[in-house]
């Protein structure tokens, strides 16, 4: 039986879509580690510490931990004694990249499985990038992100 799941991502910032996946996953495993990826070429709005702070304030679940990691995902999963990588799928556009990553990780670590969770209907169109763009322009994104992210975005964009 699988016990420990790692849910990695940029979470720049976390959205209700990410949190929905987290809540559902937390019912399936003894422990879920939501881990912010440090080592990415992407330009980010929030620092790792800011993203972790937003995450910690967004939700509290007994079997969920927040963390960040640098380097190879499978090495981090092993270090945490995890068995499963969780990824959310919004649409077929996510699929190709996710499928490639899942197979690459399987090649690197055959004992670690990737599990895809379908995004909830309410959040299939939600992405951190769109959220940032709308927030920057002063649009209302209150029902799409947790309060902690909303406050952090307002502060960042002086809205
Ligand atoms: P990454 O840069 O690793 O894709 P993201 O923070 O964008 O990081 O997303 C982390 C994971 O959450 C990915 O598997 C992504 O497909 C998934 N995800 C992103 N947005 C949503 C959403 N609205 N609903 C469900 N899953 C999502």
PDB file of C-alpha atoms and ligand atoms in Angstrom:
ATOM      1  CA  UNK A   1       0.000   0.000   0.000  1.00  0.00           C
ATOM      2  CA  UNK A   2       1.212   3.478  -0.827  1.00  0.00           C
ATOM      3  CA  UNK A   3       1.638   5.749   2.184  1.00  0.00           C
ATOM      4  CA  UNK A   4       3.487   8.961   1.482  1.00  0.00           C
ATOM      5  CA  UNK A   5       2.701  11.222  -1.463  1.00  0.00           C
ATOM      6  CA  UNK A   6       4.652  14.221  -2.665  1.00  0.00           C
ATOM      7  CA  UNK A   7       2.745  16.937  -4.512  1.00  0.00           C
ATOM      8  CA  UNK A   8       5.375  19.115  -6.226  1.00  0.00           C
ATOM      9  CA  UNK A   9       4.847  22.366  -8.079  1.00  0.00           C
ATOM     10  CA  UNK A  10       5.779  26.001  -8.459  1.00  0.00           C
ATOM     11  CA  UNK A  11       2.712  27.186  -6.530  1.00  0.00           C
ATOM     12  CA  UNK A  12       3.491  30.790  -7.509  1.00  0.00           C
ATOM     13  CA  UNK A  13       1.044  31.368  -5.853  1.00  0.00           C
ATOM     14  CA  UNK A  14      -1.126  28.450  -4.765  1.00  0.00           C
ATOM     15  CA  UNK A  15      -4.684  28.507  -6.186  1.00  0.00           C
ATOM     16  CA  UNK A  16      -7.954  26.862  -5.133  1.00  0.00           C
ATOM     17  CA  UNK A  17      -7.303  24.367  -7.936  1.00  0.00           C
ATOM     18  CA  UNK A  18      -4.077  23.211  -6.251  1.00  0.00           C
ATOM     19  CA  UNK A  19      -5.766  23.115  -2.836  1.00  0.00           C
ATOM     20  CA  UNK A  20      -8.626  21.026  -4.177  1.00  0.00           C
ATOM     21  CA  UNK A  21      -6.116  18.428  -5.420  1.00  0.00           C
ATOM     22  CA  UNK A  22      -4.345  18.567  -2.044  1.00  0.00           C
ATOM     23  CA  UNK A  23      -7.551  18.034  -0.037  1.00  0.00           C
ATOM     24  CA  UNK A  24      -8.606  15.075  -2.158  1.00  0.00           C
ATOM     25  CA  UNK A  25      -5.121  13.550  -2.042  1.00  0.00           C
ATOM     26  CA  UNK A  26      -4.894  13.932   1.735  1.00  0.00           C
ATOM     27  CA  UNK A  27      -7.790  11.468   2.042  1.00  0.00           C
ATOM     28  CA  UNK A  28      -5.868   8.805   0.142  1.00  0.00           C
ATOM     29  CA  UNK A  29      -2.474   8.779   1.900  1.00  0.00           C
ATOM     30  CA  UNK A  30      -1.172   8.746   5.480  1.00  0.00           C
ATOM     31  CA  UNK A  31       0.941  11.760   4.650  1.00  0.00           C
ATOM     32  CA  UNK A  32       1.103  14.296   1.804  1.00  0.00           C
ATOM     33  CA  UNK A  33       4.033  16.652   1.349  1.00  0.00           C
ATOM     34  CA  UNK A  34       3.218  19.674  -0.788  1.00  0.00           C
ATOM     35  CA  UNK A  35       6.632  20.754  -2.009  1.00  0.00           C
ATOM     36  CA  UNK A  36       7.634  23.967  -3.735  1.00  0.00           C
ATOM     37  CA  UNK A  37      10.210  23.369  -6.462  1.00  0.00           C
ATOM     38  CA  UNK A  38      13.224  25.677  -6.031  1.00  0.00           C
ATOM     39  CA  UNK A  39      15.285  24.846  -9.010  1.00  0.00           C
ATOM     40  CA  UNK A  40      13.261  26.113 -11.960  1.00  0.00           C
ATOM     41  CA  UNK A  41      14.182  28.292 -14.880  1.00  0.00           C
ATOM     42  CA  UNK A  42      10.744  29.944 -14.723  1.00  0.00           C
ATOM     43  CA  UNK A  43      10.525  33.573 -13.618  1.00  0.00           C
ATOM     44  CA  UNK A  44       8.578  33.645 -10.401  1.00  0.00           C
ATOM     45  CA  UNK A  45       6.657  36.422  -8.703  1.00  0.00           C
ATOM     46  CA  UNK A  46       7.042  35.147  -5.150  1.00  0.00           C
ATOM     47  CA  UNK A  47      10.188  33.876  -3.436  1.00  0.00           C
ATOM     48  CA  UNK A  48      10.215  30.322  -2.108  1.00  0.00           C
ATOM     49  CA  UNK A  49       9.743  31.616   1.455  1.00  0.00           C
ATOM     50  CA  UNK A  50       6.797  33.775   0.380  1.00  0.00           C
ATOM     51  CA  UNK A  51       5.192  30.852  -1.447  1.00  0.00           C
ATOM     52  CA  UNK A  52       5.628  28.597   1.596  1.00  0.00           C
ATOM     53  CA  UNK A  53       4.201  31.269   3.865  1.00  0.00           C
ATOM     54  CA  UNK A  54       1.119  31.643   1.604  1.00  0.00           C
ATOM     55  CA  UNK A  55       0.723  27.851   1.563  1.00  0.00           C
ATOM     56  CA  UNK A  56       1.029  27.432   5.341  1.00  0.00           C
ATOM     57  CA  UNK A  57      -1.610  30.109   5.908  1.00  0.00           C
ATOM     58  CA  UNK A  58      -3.944  28.740   3.218  1.00  0.00           C
ATOM     59  CA  UNK A  59      -4.931  25.387   4.713  1.00  0.00           C
ATOM     60  CA  UNK A  60      -4.295  23.188   7.736  1.00  0.00           C
ATOM     61  CA  UNK A  61      -4.725  19.454   7.401  1.00  0.00           C
ATOM     62  CA  UNK A  62      -3.357  16.976   9.972  1.00  0.00           C
ATOM     63  CA  UNK A  63      -1.494  14.810   7.495  1.00  0.00           C
ATOM     64  CA  UNK A  64      -0.180  17.544   5.192  1.00  0.00           C
ATOM     65  CA  UNK A  65       3.290  19.107   5.398  1.00  0.00           C
ATOM     66  CA  UNK A  66       4.702  21.981   3.366  1.00  0.00           C
ATOM     67  CA  UNK A  67       8.288  22.006   2.211  1.00  0.00           C
ATOM     68  CA  UNK A  68      10.567  23.078  -0.640  1.00  0.00           C
ATOM     69  CA  UNK A  69      13.282  21.231  -2.494  1.00  0.00           C
ATOM     70  CA  UNK A  70      16.115  21.746  -4.917  1.00  0.00           C
ATOM     71  CA  UNK A  71      17.288  19.254  -7.538  1.00  0.00           C
ATOM     72  CA  UNK A  72      15.786  16.038  -8.808  1.00  0.00           C
ATOM     73  CA  UNK A  73      12.219  15.327  -7.745  1.00  0.00           C
ATOM     74  CA  UNK A  74      12.769  11.561  -7.423  1.00  0.00           C
ATOM     75  CA  UNK A  75      15.757  12.129  -5.101  1.00  0.00           C
ATOM     76  CA  UNK A  76      13.583  14.329  -2.908  1.00  0.00           C
ATOM     77  CA  UNK A  77      10.746  11.776  -2.900  1.00  0.00           C
ATOM     78  CA  UNK A  78      13.231   9.056  -1.842  1.00  0.00           C
ATOM     79  CA  UNK A  79      14.686  11.279   0.863  1.00  0.00           C
ATOM     80  CA  UNK A  80      11.161  11.762   2.255  1.00  0.00           C
ATOM     81  CA  UNK A  81      10.475   8.001   1.963  1.00  0.00           C
ATOM     82  CA  UNK A  82       7.627   8.793  -0.422  1.00  0.00           C
ATOM     83  CA  UNK A  83       6.092   6.310  -2.853  1.00  0.00           C
ATOM     84  CA  UNK A  84       3.916   8.464  -5.068  1.00  0.00           C
ATOM     85  CA  UNK A  85       4.184  11.747  -6.977  1.00  0.00           C
ATOM     86  CA  UNK A  86       0.881  13.607  -7.334  1.00  0.00           C
ATOM     87  CA  UNK A  87       0.131  15.844 -10.305  1.00  0.00           C
ATOM     88  CA  UNK A  88      -3.062  17.597 -11.261  1.00  0.00           C
ATOM     89  CA  UNK A  89      -4.418  17.462 -14.803  1.00  0.00           C
ATOM     90  CA  UNK A  90      -6.568  20.333 -16.023  1.00  0.00           C
ATOM     91  CA  UNK A  91      -6.898  19.539 -19.712  1.00  0.00           C
ATOM     92  CA  UNK A  92      -5.227  17.673 -22.516  1.00  0.00           C
ATOM     93  CA  UNK A  93      -2.781  20.584 -22.796  1.00  0.00           C
ATOM     94  CA  UNK A  94      -1.259  19.498 -19.451  1.00  0.00           C
ATOM     95  CA  UNK A  95      -1.126  15.897 -20.542  1.00  0.00           C
ATOM     96  CA  UNK A  96       1.833  15.729 -22.929  1.00  0.00           C
ATOM     97  CA  UNK A  97       4.307  17.408 -20.576  1.00  0.00           C
ATOM     98  CA  UNK A  98       3.010  15.495 -17.562  1.00  0.00           C
ATOM     99  CA  UNK A  99       3.186  12.167 -19.397  1.00  0.00           C
ATOM    100  CA  UNK A 100       6.807  12.834 -20.419  1.00  0.00           C
ATOM    101  CA  UNK A 101       7.744  13.766 -16.867  1.00  0.00           C
ATOM    102  CA  UNK A 102       5.991  10.709 -15.429  1.00  0.00           C
ATOM    103  CA  UNK A 103       7.888   8.381 -17.781  1.00  0.00           C
ATOM    104  CA  UNK A 104      11.188  10.145 -17.156  1.00  0.00           C
ATOM    105  CA  UNK A 105      10.706   9.842 -13.405  1.00  0.00           C
ATOM    106  CA  UNK A 106       9.726   6.177 -13.787  1.00  0.00           C
ATOM    107  CA  UNK A 107      12.971   5.577 -15.678  1.00  0.00           C
ATOM    108  CA  UNK A 108      14.969   7.329 -12.960  1.00  0.00           C
ATOM    109  CA  UNK A 109      13.162   5.637 -10.075  1.00  0.00           C
ATOM    110  CA  UNK A 110      11.089   2.588 -11.015  1.00  0.00           C
ATOM    111  CA  UNK A 111       9.653   2.212  -7.513  1.00  0.00           C
ATOM    112  CA  UNK A 112       8.044   5.664  -7.471  1.00  0.00           C
ATOM    113  CA  UNK A 113       4.643   6.010  -9.133  1.00  0.00           C
ATOM    114  CA  UNK A 114       3.094   9.150 -10.588  1.00  0.00           C
ATOM    115  CA  UNK A 115      -0.608   9.568  -9.918  1.00  0.00           C
ATOM    116  CA  UNK A 116      -2.724  12.077 -11.858  1.00  0.00           C
ATOM    117  CA  UNK A 117      -5.773  13.642 -10.279  1.00  0.00           C
ATOM    118  CA  UNK A 118      -8.314  15.315 -12.562  1.00  0.00           C
ATOM    119  CA  UNK A 119      -8.864  18.972 -11.725  1.00  0.00           C
ATOM    120  CA  UNK A 120     -12.261  19.837 -10.330  1.00  0.00           C
ATOM    121  CA  UNK A 121     -14.639  21.335 -12.899  1.00  0.00           C
ATOM    122  CA  UNK A 122     -14.684  24.628 -11.012  1.00  0.00           C
ATOM    123  CA  UNK A 123     -10.930  25.080 -11.444  1.00  0.00           C
ATOM    124  CA  UNK A 124      -9.982  23.567 -14.789  1.00  0.00           C
ATOM    125  CA  UNK A 125      -9.353  27.041 -16.216  1.00  0.00           C
ATOM    126  CA  UNK A 126      -7.363  28.316 -13.218  1.00  0.00           C
ATOM    127  CA  UNK A 127      -3.595  28.739 -13.518  1.00  0.00           C
ATOM    128  CA  UNK A 128      -1.139  30.661 -11.335  1.00  0.00           C
ATOM    129  CA  UNK A 129      -0.046  32.627 -14.422  1.00  0.00           C
ATOM    130  CA  UNK A 130      -3.545  33.840 -15.265  1.00  0.00           C
ATOM    131  CA  UNK A 131      -4.192  34.639 -11.616  1.00  0.00           C
ATOM    132  CA  UNK A 132      -1.051  36.817 -11.499  1.00  0.00           C
ATOM    133  CA  UNK A 133      -1.977  38.618 -14.701  1.00  0.00           C
ATOM    134  CA  UNK A 134      -5.554  39.349 -13.595  1.00  0.00           C
ATOM    135  CA  UNK A 135      -4.378  40.406 -10.107  1.00  0.00           C
ATOM    136  CA  UNK A 136      -1.764  42.723 -11.630  1.00  0.00           C
ATOM    137  CA  UNK A 137      -4.513  44.419 -13.630  1.00  0.00           C
ATOM    138  CA  UNK A 138      -6.733  44.731 -10.552  1.00  0.00           C
ATOM    139  CA  UNK A 139      -9.307  42.060 -11.446  1.00  0.00           C
ATOM    140  CA  UNK A 140     -11.261  40.118  -8.832  1.00  0.00           C
ATOM    141  CA  UNK A 141      -9.771  36.691  -8.220  1.00  0.00           C
ATOM    142  CA  UNK A 142     -11.142  36.224  -4.701  1.00  0.00           C
ATOM    143  CA  UNK A 143     -12.933  32.934  -5.351  1.00  0.00           C
ATOM    144  CA  UNK A 144      -9.988  31.384  -7.176  1.00  0.00           C
ATOM    145  CA  UNK A 145      -7.216  31.692  -4.588  1.00  0.00           C
ATOM    146  CA  UNK A 146      -7.065  31.344  -0.790  1.00  0.00           C
ATOM    147  CA  UNK A 147      -7.164  34.492   1.349  1.00  0.00           C
ATOM    148  CA  UNK A 148      -3.400  34.306   2.043  1.00  0.00           C
ATOM    149  CA  UNK A 149      -2.632  34.390  -1.701  1.00  0.00           C
ATOM    150  CA  UNK A 150      -5.115  37.172  -2.286  1.00  0.00           C
ATOM    151  CA  UNK A 151      -3.472  39.347   0.362  1.00  0.00           C
ATOM    152  CA  UNK A 152       0.034  38.582  -0.903  1.00  0.00           C
ATOM    153  CA  UNK A 153      -0.971  39.434  -4.492  1.00  0.00           C
ATOM    154  CA  UNK A 154      -2.585  42.696  -3.418  1.00  0.00           C
ATOM    155  CA  UNK A 155       0.551  43.642  -1.506  1.00  0.00           C
ATOM    156  CA  UNK A 156       2.837  42.726  -4.430  1.00  0.00           C
ATOM    157  CA  UNK A 157       0.830  44.792  -6.906  1.00  0.00           C
ATOM    158  CA  UNK A 158      -0.062  47.582  -4.466  1.00  0.00           C
ATOM    159  CA  UNK A 159      -3.778  47.101  -5.064  1.00  0.00           C
TER     160      UNK A 159
HETATM  161  P1  LIG B   1       4.378  23.348 -12.282  1.00  0.00           P
HETATM  162  O1  LIG B   1       5.210  24.537 -12.613  1.00  0.00           O
HETATM  163  O2  LIG B   1       5.111  22.232 -11.619  1.00  0.00           O
HETATM  164  O3  LIG B   1       3.436  22.878 -13.366  1.00  0.00           O
HETATM  165  P2  LIG B   1       2.122  24.489 -10.907  1.00  0.00           P
HETATM  166  O4  LIG B   1       2.220  25.193  -9.602  1.00  0.00           O
HETATM  167  O5  LIG B   1       1.681  25.268 -12.073  1.00  0.00           O
HETATM  168  O6  LIG B   1       3.524  23.879 -11.070  1.00  0.00           O
HETATM  169  O7  LIG B   1       1.218  23.222 -10.761  1.00  0.00           O
HETATM  170  C1  LIG B   1       1.508  22.148  -9.900  1.00  0.00           C
HETATM  171  C2  LIG B   1       0.600  20.982 -10.230  1.00  0.00           C
HETATM  172  O8  LIG B   1      -0.759  21.375 -10.024  1.00  0.00           O
HETATM  173  C3  LIG B   1       0.670  20.528 -11.690  1.00  0.00           C
HETATM  174  O9  LIG B   1       0.471  19.131 -11.721  1.00  0.00           O
HETATM  175  C4  LIG B   1      -0.486  21.242 -12.347  1.00  0.00           C
HETATM  176  O10 LIG B   1      -0.963  20.557 -13.486  1.00  0.00           O
HETATM  177  C5  LIG B   1      -1.502  21.220 -11.220  1.00  0.00           C
HETATM  178  N1  LIG B   1      -2.454  22.309 -11.321  1.00  0.00           N
HETATM  179  C6  LIG B   1      -2.229  23.586 -11.654  1.00  0.00           C
HETATM  180  N2  LIG B   1      -3.369  24.322 -11.654  1.00  0.00           N
HETATM  181  C7  LIG B   1      -4.357  23.458 -11.297  1.00  0.00           C
HETATM  182  C8  LIG B   1      -5.782  23.575 -11.148  1.00  0.00           C
HETATM  183  N3  LIG B   1      -6.402  24.721 -11.375  1.00  0.00           N
HETATM  184  N4  LIG B   1      -6.472  22.477 -10.783  1.00  0.00           N
HETATM  185  C9  LIG B   1      -5.832  21.309 -10.588  1.00  0.00           C
HETATM  186  N5  LIG B   1      -4.502  21.115 -10.736  1.00  0.00           N
HETATM  187  C10 LIG B   1      -3.774  22.172 -11.081  1.00  0.00           C
END
